[in-house]
Coordinates of C-alpha atoms in Angstrom, one line a residue:
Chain K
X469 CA 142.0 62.9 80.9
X470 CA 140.8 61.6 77.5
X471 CA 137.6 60.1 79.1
X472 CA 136.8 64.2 80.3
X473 CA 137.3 65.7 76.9
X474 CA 135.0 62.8 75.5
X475 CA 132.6 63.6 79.0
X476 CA 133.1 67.7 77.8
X477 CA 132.3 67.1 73.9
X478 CA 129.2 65.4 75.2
X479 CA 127.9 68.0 77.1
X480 CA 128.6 70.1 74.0
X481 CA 126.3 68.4 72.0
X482 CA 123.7 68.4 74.9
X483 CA 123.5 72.3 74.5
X484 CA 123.0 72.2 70.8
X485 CA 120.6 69.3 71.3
X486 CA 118.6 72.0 73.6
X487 CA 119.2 74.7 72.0
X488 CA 117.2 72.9 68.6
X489 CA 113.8 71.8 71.7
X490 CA 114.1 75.4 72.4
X491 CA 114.1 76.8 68.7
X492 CA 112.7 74.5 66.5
X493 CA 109.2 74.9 67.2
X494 CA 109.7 78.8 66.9
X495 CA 111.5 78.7 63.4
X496 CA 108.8 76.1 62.3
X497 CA 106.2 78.4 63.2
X498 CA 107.5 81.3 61.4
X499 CA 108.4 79.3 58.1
X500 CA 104.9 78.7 58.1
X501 CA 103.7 82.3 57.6
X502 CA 106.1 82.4 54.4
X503 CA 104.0 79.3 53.3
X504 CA 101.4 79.2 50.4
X505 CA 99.3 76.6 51.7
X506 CA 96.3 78.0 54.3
X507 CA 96.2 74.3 55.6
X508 CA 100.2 73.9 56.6
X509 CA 101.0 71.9 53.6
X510 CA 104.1 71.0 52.3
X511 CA 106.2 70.9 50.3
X512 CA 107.2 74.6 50.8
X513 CA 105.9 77.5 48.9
X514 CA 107.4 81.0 49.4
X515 CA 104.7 83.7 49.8
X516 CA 104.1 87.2 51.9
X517 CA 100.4 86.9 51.5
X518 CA 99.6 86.1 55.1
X519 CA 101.8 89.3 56.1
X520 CA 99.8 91.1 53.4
X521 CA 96.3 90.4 54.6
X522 CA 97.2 90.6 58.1
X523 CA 96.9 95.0 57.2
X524 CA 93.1 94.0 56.1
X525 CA 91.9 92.7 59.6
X526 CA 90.9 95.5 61.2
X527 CA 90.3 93.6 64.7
X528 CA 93.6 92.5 64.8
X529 CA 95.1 95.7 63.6
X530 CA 93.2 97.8 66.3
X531 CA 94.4 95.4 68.6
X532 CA 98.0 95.5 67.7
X533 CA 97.3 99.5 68.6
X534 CA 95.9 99.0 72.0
X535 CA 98.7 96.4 73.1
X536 CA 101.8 98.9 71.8
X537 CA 99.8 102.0 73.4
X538 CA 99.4 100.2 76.4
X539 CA 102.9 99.0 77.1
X540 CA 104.5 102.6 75.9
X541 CA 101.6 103.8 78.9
X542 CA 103.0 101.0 81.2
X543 CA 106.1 102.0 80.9
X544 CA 106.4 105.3 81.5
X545 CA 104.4 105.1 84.7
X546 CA 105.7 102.0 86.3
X547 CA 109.4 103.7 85.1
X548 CA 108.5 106.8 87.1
X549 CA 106.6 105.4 90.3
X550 CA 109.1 102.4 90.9
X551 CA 112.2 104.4 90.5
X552 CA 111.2 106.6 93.0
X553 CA 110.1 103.7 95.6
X554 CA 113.6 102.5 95.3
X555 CA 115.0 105.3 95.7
X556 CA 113.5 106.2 99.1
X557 CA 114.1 102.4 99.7
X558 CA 117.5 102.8 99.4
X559 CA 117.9 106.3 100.9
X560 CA 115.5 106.2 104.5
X561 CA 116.1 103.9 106.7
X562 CA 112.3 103.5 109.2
X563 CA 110.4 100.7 110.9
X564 CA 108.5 98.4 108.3
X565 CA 110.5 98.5 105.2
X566 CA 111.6 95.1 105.1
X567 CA 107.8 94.1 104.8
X568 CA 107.6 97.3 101.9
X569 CA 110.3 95.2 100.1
X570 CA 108.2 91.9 100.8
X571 CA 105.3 93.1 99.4
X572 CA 106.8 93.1 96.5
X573 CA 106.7 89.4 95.8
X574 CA 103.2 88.9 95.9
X575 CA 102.7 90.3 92.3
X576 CA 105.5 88.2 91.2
X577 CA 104.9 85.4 92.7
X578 CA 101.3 84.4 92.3
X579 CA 100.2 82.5 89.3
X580 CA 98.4 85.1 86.8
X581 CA 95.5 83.1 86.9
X582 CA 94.7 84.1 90.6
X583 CA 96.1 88.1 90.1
X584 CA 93.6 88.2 87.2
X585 CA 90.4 86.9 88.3
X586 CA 90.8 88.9 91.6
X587 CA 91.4 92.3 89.6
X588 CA 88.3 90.9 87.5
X589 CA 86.0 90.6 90.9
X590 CA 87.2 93.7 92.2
X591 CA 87.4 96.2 89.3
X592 CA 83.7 94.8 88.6
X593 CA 82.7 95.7 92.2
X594 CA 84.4 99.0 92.6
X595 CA 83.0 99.8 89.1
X596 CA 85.9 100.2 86.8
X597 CA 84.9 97.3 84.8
X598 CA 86.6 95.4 82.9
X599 CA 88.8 97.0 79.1
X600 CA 91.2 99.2 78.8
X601 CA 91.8 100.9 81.5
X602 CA 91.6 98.1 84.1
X603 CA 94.4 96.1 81.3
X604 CA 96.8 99.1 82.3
X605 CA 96.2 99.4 86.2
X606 CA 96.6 95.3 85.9
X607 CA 99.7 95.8 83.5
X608 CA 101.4 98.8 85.8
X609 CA 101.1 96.3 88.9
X610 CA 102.5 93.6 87.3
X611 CA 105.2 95.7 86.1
X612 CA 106.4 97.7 89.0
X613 CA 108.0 95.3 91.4
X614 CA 110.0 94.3 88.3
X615 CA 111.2 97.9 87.5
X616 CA 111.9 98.2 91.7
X617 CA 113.9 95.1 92.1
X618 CA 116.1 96.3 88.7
X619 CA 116.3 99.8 90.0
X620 CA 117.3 98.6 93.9
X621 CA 120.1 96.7 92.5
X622 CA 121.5 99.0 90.5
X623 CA 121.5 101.6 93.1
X624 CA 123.1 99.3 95.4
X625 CA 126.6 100.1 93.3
X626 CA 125.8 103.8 94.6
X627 CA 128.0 105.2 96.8
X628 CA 126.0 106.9 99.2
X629 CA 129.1 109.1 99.9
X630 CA 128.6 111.2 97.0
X631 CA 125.0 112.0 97.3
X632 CA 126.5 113.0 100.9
X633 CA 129.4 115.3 98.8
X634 CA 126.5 117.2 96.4
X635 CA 124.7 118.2 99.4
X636 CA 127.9 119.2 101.4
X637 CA 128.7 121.5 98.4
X638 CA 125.6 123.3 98.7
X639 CA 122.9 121.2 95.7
X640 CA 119.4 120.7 97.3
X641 CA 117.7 117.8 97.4
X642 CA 115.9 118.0 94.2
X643 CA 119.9 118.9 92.2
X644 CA 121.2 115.9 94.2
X645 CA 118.6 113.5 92.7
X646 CA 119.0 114.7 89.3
X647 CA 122.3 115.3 89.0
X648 CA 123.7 113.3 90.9
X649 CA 121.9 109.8 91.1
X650 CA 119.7 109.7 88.7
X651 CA 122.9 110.1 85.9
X652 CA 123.8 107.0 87.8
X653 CA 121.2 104.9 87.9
X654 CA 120.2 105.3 84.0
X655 CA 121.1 101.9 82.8
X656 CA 118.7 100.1 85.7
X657 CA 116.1 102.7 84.6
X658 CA 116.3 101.4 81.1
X659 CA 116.4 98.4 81.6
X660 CA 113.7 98.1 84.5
X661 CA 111.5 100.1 81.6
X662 CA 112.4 97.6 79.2
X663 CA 111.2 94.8 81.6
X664 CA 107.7 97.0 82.4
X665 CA 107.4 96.5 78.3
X666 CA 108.0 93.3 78.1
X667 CA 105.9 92.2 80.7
X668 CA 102.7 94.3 79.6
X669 CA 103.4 93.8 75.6
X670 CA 103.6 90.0 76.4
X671 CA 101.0 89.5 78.9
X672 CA 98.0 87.5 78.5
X673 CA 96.7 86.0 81.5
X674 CA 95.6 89.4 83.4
X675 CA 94.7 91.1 79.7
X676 CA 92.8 87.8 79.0
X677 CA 90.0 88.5 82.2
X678 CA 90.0 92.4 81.8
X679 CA 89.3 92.6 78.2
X680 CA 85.9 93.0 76.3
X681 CA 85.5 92.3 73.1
X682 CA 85.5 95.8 71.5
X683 CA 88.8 96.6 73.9
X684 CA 91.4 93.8 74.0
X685 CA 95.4 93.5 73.4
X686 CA 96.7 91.6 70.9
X687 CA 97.6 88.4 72.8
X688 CA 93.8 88.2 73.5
X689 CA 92.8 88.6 70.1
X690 CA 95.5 85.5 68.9
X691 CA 94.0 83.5 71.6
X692 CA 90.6 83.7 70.4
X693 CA 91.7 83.3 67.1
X694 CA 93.6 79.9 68.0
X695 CA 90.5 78.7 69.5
X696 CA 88.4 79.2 66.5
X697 CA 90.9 77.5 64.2
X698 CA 94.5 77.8 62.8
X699 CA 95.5 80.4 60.4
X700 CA 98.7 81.2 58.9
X701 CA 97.8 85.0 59.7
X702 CA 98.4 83.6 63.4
X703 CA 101.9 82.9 62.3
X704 CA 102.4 86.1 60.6
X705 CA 101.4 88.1 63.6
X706 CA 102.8 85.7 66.3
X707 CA 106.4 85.9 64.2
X708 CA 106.1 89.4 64.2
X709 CA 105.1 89.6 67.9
X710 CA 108.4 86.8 68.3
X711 CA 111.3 89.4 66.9
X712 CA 109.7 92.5 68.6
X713 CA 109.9 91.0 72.4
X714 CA 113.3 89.2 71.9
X715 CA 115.1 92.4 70.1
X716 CA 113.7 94.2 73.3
X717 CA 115.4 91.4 75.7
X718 CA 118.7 91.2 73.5
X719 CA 118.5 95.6 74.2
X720 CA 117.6 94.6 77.9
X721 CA 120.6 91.8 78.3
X722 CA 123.1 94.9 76.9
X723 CA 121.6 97.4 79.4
X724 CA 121.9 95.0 82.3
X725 CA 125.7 94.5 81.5
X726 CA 126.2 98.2 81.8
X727 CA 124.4 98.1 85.1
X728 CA 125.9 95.4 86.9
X729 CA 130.1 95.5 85.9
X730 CA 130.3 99.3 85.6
Chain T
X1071 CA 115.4 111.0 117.9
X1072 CA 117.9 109.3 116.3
X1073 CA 116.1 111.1 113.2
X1074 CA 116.3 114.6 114.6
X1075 CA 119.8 114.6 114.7
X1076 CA 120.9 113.4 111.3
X1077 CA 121.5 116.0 109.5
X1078 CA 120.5 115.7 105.8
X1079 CA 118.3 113.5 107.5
X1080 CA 118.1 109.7 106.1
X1081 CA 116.1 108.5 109.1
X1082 CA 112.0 107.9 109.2
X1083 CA 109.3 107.5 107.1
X1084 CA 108.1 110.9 106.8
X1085 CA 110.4 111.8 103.7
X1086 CA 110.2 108.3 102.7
X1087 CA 106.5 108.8 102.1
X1088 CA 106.2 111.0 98.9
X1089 CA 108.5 108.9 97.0
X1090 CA 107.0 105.4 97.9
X1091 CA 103.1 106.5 98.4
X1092 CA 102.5 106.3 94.3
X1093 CA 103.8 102.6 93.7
X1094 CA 102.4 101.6 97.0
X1095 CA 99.4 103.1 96.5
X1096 CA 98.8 101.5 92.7
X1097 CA 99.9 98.0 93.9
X1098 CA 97.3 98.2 96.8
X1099 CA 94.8 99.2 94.3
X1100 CA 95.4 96.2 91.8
X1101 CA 96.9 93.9 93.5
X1102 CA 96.2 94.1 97.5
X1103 CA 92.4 95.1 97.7
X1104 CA 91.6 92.6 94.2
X1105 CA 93.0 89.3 96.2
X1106 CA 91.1 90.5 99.3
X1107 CA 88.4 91.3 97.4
X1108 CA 88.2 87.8 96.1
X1109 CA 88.4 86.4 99.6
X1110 CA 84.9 88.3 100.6
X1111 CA 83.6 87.1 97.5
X1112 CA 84.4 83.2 98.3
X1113 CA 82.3 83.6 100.6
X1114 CA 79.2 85.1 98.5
X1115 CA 75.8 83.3 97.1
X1116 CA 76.5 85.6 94.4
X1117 CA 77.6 89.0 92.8
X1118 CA 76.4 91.8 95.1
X1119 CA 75.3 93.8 91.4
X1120 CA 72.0 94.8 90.2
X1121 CA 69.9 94.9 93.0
X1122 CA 70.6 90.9 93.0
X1123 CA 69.8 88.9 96.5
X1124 CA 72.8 87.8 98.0
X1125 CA 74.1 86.6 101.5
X1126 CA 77.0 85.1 102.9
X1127 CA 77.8 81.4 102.3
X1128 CA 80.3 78.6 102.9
X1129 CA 78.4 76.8 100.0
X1130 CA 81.5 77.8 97.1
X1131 CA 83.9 75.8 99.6
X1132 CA 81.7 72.9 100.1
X1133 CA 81.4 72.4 97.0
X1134 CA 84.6 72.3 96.2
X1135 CA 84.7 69.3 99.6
X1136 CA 81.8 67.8 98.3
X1137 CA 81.9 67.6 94.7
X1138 CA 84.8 65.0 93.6
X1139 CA 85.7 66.6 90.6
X1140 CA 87.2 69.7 91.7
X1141 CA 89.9 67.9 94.0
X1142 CA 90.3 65.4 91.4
X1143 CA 91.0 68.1 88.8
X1144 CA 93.4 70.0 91.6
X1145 CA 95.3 66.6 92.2
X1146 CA 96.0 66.2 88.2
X1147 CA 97.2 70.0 88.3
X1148 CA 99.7 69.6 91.5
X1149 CA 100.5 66.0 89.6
X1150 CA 101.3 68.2 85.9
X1151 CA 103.4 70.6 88.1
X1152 CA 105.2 67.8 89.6
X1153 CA 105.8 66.2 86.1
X1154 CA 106.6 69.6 84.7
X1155 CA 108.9 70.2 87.2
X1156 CA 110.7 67.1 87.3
X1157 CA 111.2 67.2 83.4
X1158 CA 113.1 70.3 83.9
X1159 CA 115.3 69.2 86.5
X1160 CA 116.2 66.4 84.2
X1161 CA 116.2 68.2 80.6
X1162 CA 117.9 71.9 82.5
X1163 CA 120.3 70.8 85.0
X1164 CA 122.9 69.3 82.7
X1165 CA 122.2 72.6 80.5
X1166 CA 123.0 74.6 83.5
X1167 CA 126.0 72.6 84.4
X1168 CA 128.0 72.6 80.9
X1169 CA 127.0 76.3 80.8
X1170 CA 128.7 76.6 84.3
X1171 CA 131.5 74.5 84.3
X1172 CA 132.5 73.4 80.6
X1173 CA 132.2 76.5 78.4
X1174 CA 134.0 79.7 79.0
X1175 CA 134.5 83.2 77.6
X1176 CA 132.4 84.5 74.9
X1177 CA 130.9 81.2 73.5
X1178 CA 129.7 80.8 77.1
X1179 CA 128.0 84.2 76.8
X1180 CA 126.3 84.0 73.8
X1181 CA 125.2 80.4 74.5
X1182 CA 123.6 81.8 77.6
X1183 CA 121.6 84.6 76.0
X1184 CA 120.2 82.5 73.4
X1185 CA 119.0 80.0 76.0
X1186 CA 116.9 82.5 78.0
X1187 CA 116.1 84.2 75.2
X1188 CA 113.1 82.6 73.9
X1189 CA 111.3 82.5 77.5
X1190 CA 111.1 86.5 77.1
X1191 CA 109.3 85.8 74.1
X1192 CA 105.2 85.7 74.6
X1193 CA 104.5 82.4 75.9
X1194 CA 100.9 81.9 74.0
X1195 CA 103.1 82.0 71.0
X1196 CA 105.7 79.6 71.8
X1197 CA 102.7 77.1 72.7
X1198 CA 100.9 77.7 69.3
X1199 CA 104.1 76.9 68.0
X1200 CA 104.2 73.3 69.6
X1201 CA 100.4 73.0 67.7
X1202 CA 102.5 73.7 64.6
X1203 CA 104.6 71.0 65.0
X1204 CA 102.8 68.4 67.2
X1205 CA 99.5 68.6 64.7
X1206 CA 98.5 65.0 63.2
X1207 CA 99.7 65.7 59.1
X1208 CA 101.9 68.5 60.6
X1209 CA 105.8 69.0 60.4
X1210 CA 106.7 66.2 63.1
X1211 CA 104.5 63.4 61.2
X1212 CA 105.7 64.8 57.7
X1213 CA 109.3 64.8 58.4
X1214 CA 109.2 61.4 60.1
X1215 CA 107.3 59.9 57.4
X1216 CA 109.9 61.3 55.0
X1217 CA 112.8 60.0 56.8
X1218 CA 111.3 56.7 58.0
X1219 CA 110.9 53.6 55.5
X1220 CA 107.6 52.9 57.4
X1221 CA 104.6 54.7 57.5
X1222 CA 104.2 55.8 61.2
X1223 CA 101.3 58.6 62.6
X1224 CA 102.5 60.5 65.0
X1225 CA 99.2 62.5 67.0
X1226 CA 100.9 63.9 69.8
X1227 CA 98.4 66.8 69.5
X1228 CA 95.2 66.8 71.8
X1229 CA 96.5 65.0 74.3
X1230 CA 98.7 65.0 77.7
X1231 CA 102.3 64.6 76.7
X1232 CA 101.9 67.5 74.6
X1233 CA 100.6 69.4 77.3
X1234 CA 104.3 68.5 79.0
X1235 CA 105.8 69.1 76.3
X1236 CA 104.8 72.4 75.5
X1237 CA 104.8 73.4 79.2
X1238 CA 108.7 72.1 79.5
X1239 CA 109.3 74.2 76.9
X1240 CA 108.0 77.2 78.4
X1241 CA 109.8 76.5 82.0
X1242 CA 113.0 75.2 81.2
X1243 CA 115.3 78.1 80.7
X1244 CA 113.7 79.3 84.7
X1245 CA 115.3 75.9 85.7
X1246 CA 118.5 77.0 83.5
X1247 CA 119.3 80.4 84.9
X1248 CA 118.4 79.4 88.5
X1249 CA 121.0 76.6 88.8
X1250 CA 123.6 78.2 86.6
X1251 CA 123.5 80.9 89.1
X1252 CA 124.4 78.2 91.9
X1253 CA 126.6 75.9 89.7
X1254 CA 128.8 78.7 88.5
X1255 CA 129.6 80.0 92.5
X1256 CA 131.2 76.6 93.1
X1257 CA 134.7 77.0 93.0
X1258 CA 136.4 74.6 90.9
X1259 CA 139.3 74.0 93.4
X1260 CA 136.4 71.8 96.3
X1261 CA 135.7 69.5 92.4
X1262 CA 139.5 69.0 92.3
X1263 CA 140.1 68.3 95.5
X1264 CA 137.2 65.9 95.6
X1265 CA 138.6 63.8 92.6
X1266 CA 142.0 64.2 94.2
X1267 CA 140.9 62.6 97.3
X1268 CA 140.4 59.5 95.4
X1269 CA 136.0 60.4 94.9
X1270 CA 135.1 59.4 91.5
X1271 CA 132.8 61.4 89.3
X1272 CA 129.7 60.0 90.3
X1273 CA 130.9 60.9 93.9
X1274 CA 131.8 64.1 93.3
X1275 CA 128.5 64.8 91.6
X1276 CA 126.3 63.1 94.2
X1277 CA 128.3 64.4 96.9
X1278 CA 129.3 67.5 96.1
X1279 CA 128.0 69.6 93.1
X1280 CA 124.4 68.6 93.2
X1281 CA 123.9 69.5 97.5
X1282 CA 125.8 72.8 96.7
X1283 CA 123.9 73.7 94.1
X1284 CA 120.4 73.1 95.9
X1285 CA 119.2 76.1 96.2
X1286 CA 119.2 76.9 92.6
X1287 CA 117.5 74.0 91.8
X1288 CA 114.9 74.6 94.6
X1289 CA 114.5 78.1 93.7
X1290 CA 114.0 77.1 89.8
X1291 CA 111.2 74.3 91.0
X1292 CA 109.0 76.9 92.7
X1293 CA 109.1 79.2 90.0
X1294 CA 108.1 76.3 87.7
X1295 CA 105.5 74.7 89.7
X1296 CA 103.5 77.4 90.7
X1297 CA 102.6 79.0 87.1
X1298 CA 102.1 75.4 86.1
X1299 CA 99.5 74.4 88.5
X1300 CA 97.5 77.7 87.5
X1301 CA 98.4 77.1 83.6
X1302 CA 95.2 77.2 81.7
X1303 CA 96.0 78.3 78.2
X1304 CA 98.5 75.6 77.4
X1305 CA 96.2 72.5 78.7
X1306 CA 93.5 74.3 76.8
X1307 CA 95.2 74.7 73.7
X1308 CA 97.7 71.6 73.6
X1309 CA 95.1 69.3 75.6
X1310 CA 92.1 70.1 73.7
X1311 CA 89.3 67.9 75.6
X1312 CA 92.1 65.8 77.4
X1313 CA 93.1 69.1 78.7
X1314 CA 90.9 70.1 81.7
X1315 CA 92.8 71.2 85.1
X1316 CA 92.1 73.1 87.8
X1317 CA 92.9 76.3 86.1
X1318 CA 90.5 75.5 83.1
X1319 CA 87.6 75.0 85.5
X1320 CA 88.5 78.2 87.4
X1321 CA 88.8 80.2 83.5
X1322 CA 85.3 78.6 83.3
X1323 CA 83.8 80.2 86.2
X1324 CA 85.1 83.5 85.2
X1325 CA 84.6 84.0 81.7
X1326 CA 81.8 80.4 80.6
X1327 CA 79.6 79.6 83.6
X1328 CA 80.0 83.2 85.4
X1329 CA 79.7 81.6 88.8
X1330 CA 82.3 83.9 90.1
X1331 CA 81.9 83.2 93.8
X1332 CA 82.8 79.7 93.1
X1333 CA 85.6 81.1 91.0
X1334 CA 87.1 82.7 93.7
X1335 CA 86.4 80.2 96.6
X1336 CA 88.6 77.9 93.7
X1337 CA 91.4 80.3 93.3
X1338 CA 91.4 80.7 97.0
X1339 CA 92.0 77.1 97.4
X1340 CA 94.7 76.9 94.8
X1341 CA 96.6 80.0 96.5
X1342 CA 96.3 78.4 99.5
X1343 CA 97.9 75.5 98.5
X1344 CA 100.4 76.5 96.4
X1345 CA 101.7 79.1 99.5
X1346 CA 101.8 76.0 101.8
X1347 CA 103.8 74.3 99.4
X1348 CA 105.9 76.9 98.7
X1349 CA 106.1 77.6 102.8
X1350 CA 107.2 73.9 103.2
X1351 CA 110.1 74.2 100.9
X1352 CA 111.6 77.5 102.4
X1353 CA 113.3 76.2 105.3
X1354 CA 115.1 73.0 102.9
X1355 CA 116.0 76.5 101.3
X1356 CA 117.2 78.5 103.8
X1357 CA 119.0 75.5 105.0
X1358 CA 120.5 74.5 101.9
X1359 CA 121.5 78.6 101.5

């Protein structure tokens, strides 16, 4: 018994030990926006500059602005349209939708790299070019087998039964959804619409080959800007960008407890 | 028929239709026609735009046959997804396993939120933050050199352990959640009775744990390797000029050289070969499942 307490303090220490890969490099990053020195210096000098200059780069700025309107955008729509594909997934039963819930992988499952350049080919040839508006019909793509696959399996704790009761006591199809179900299904709606932002406000790959210069999002813009050389406005705006997407996933993780013990 | 007599009629497509149409509809505009699209093009001298000549060609995938570099360059990226993947086998699976098996309750929770956490954070970010650290004269070379009574230079940066590194550290918490997943359905009773039955640990691990939790860890190695044989950005940023793979040269067709048939005759190849990897390792998974 004494060597598996030894054995479980062990293990223990592993996590921390992981936990410090996982983090360190994060909390470096950031430390370094609250540091004096443009070159990364030490020792450590505490200072806001970098946060304060990041409001005089207008690129970066209008950026910023086009990668929050997008994702709000995003949302909404890939929200809407996926959870009314599961819902008539999970309502009709007909011939072919097994490979309608197949389908759904592709998006998920093919490196960015090849989604992106093919939207690029084909958004040039059909002659929606590349900016904006080809970053949000990339961005809703991506996002909807997400918000379908988080929708489906929250409506799979959904007794059909009482959709079956609403329409015995005389509600039409249209009171059944939204009384009925949708009330239901709320949690997996959030958090599939959490996801949809997450995914677009995070994205770079597809953004990457569908932006111009004039019209990118701001993972774009820090990529170019890493190229051309460090700054510690990169750390500013990359901390910032850091707290937004993981207080989204820590409101995501609470949503998707609702969803799956309730 | 079976549809005309249900009443309140959950049978057939036709009601189906409004509801999936949209998302159908939107994914066959940016997902389906784009990859089919970038089949035709493969095969392309070049971009039908502009009044420009063009004609059909098998040139973009001779190329890739005849020119050395560009299966060299996709051998190195299957090899880094390989390495990658491996890495987080070795650095996840114990993770995954103490999360599983050793903690409980609330400390088992929060431990398991604040490992996946960070991979919903943007991933260009977390590999600018491996620059921070990995620079020559940066915080892994100061602290070192302040703890160490030698002077030692550490320049991990530019070159192709930090590449791994940096890519591990994107992956690993996939390789985390997938086998936890596995590892936690185990029932604890099928351990016991293993050690009971005279098996020692090492047994029990070899014989038991690790073959049941297969799937997990099969399931967490394709959704590792594929991104990583794409990955561009981190080779480009962590590798500097050691860091050209397949998925730089294809970037370089799209956005440097604007050969884009030959861009998409390469991404072709590298779908291609990533779905007959990935169609090789279904039935160990199906199997193992």
């Amino acid at each position: 018994m004494a060597t598996t307490r030894i054995l479980e303090w062990l293990g223990r220490f592993y996590i921390v030990l992981l936990l410090g890969f996982l983090y360190l490099p994060i909390i470096i990053m950031a430390a370094m926006s609250f540091n004096a020195s443009p070159f990364y210096q030490l020792p450590f000098e505490w200072t806001t500059d970098w946060y304060s200059s990041l409001w005089q780069n207008d690129q970066l700025i209008a950026a910023t602005w086009n990668s929050i309107e997008i994702a709000v955008i995003t949302t909404l729509i890939s929200t809407v349209l996926g959870s009314m594909a599961s819902l008539a997934l999970y309502r009709y039963d007909f011939r072919g939708k097994k490979v309608l819930q197949a389908l759904l992988f592709p998006p998920i499952a093919i490196p960015w790299l090849i989604t992106g350049t093919a939207m690029l080919i084909f958004f040039f040839g059909v002659g929606i070019g590349r900016g904006l508006v080809a970053i949000l019909l990339g961005h809703v793509a991506l996002a909807l087998p997400y918000v379908i696959v988080v929708v489906s399996a929250r409506l799979q704790t959904f007794a059909p039964e009482l959709e079956e009761a609403a329409r015995s006591l005389g509600a039409n199809q249209w009171q059944v959804t939204t009384r009925v179900t949708l009330p239901w299904i709320m949690p997996g709606v959030i958090a599939g619409g959490l996801f949809a932002f997450a995914v677009s406000f995070d994205q770079f790959v597809v953004s990457y080959f569908l932006s111009t210069p004039g019209q990118t999002t701001l993972p774009v813009e820090i990529y170019a800007a890493i190229r051309k050389g460090f700054t510690p406005e990169i750390n500013a705006v990359s901390t910032i960008i850091i707290v937004v997407s993981m207080a989204l996933m820590l409101l995501t993780a609470r949503f998707f407890k609702f969803g799956g013990e309730k | 028929m079976a549809d005309q007599l249900a009443i309140g009629s959950r049978r057939g497509l036709k009601p189906a239709l409004p509801l999936l149409l949209p998302a159908y509809l939107w994914l066959t505009v940016a997902i389906f026609l784009p990859l089919s699209a970038m089949v035709f093009f493969s095969f392309m001298t070049d971009l039908p735009l502009a009044g420009k000549e063009w004609s059909f060609t098998l040139g973009n995938y001779a190329a890739f046959f005849s020119q050395s570099l560009y299966s060299t360059l996709l051998f190195s990226s299957l090899r880094l997804g390989l390495e990658v993947t491996l890495w987080c086998v070795v650095v996840g699976y114990p993770a995954a396993y103490v999360l599983a098996k050793v903690l409980k309750g609330r400390s088992r929770e929060a431990i398991f939120l604040l490992v996946i956490l960070p991979f919903w954070s943007n991933g260009l970010v977390r590999i600018f933050s491996w620059a921070m650290v990995l620079r020559e004269g940066g915080i892994l070379d100061t602290a070192l050199n302040a703890v160490l009574p030698f002077k030692i230079n550490i320049d991990l940066m530019y070159s192709y352990p930090a590449v791994i590194i940096g890519l591990v550290h994107s992956y690993v918490p996939y390789m985390v959640l997938t086998c936890y997943l596995t590892l936690q359905a185990i029932d604890d009773s099928l351990i016991e009775a293993g050690r009971s039955l005279g098996a020692s640990r090492r047994q029990v691990l070899w014989r038991v744990i690790i073959p049941l939790s297969m799937p997990g860890l099969i399931a967490g190695a394709a959704l590792i390797f594929v991104p990583v044989v794409g990955s561009f950005m981190e080779p480009r940023i962590l590798g500097g000029r050691t860091g050209t793979f397949y998925g730089t040269i294809i970037e370089d067709q799209f956005v440097a050289v604007f050969n884009w048939p030959l861009g998409a005759a390469l991404s072709f190849i590298l779908l291609a070969v990533v779905l007959i990897i990935l169609a090789l390792a279904a039935p160990v998974l199906r199997r193992a499942a």
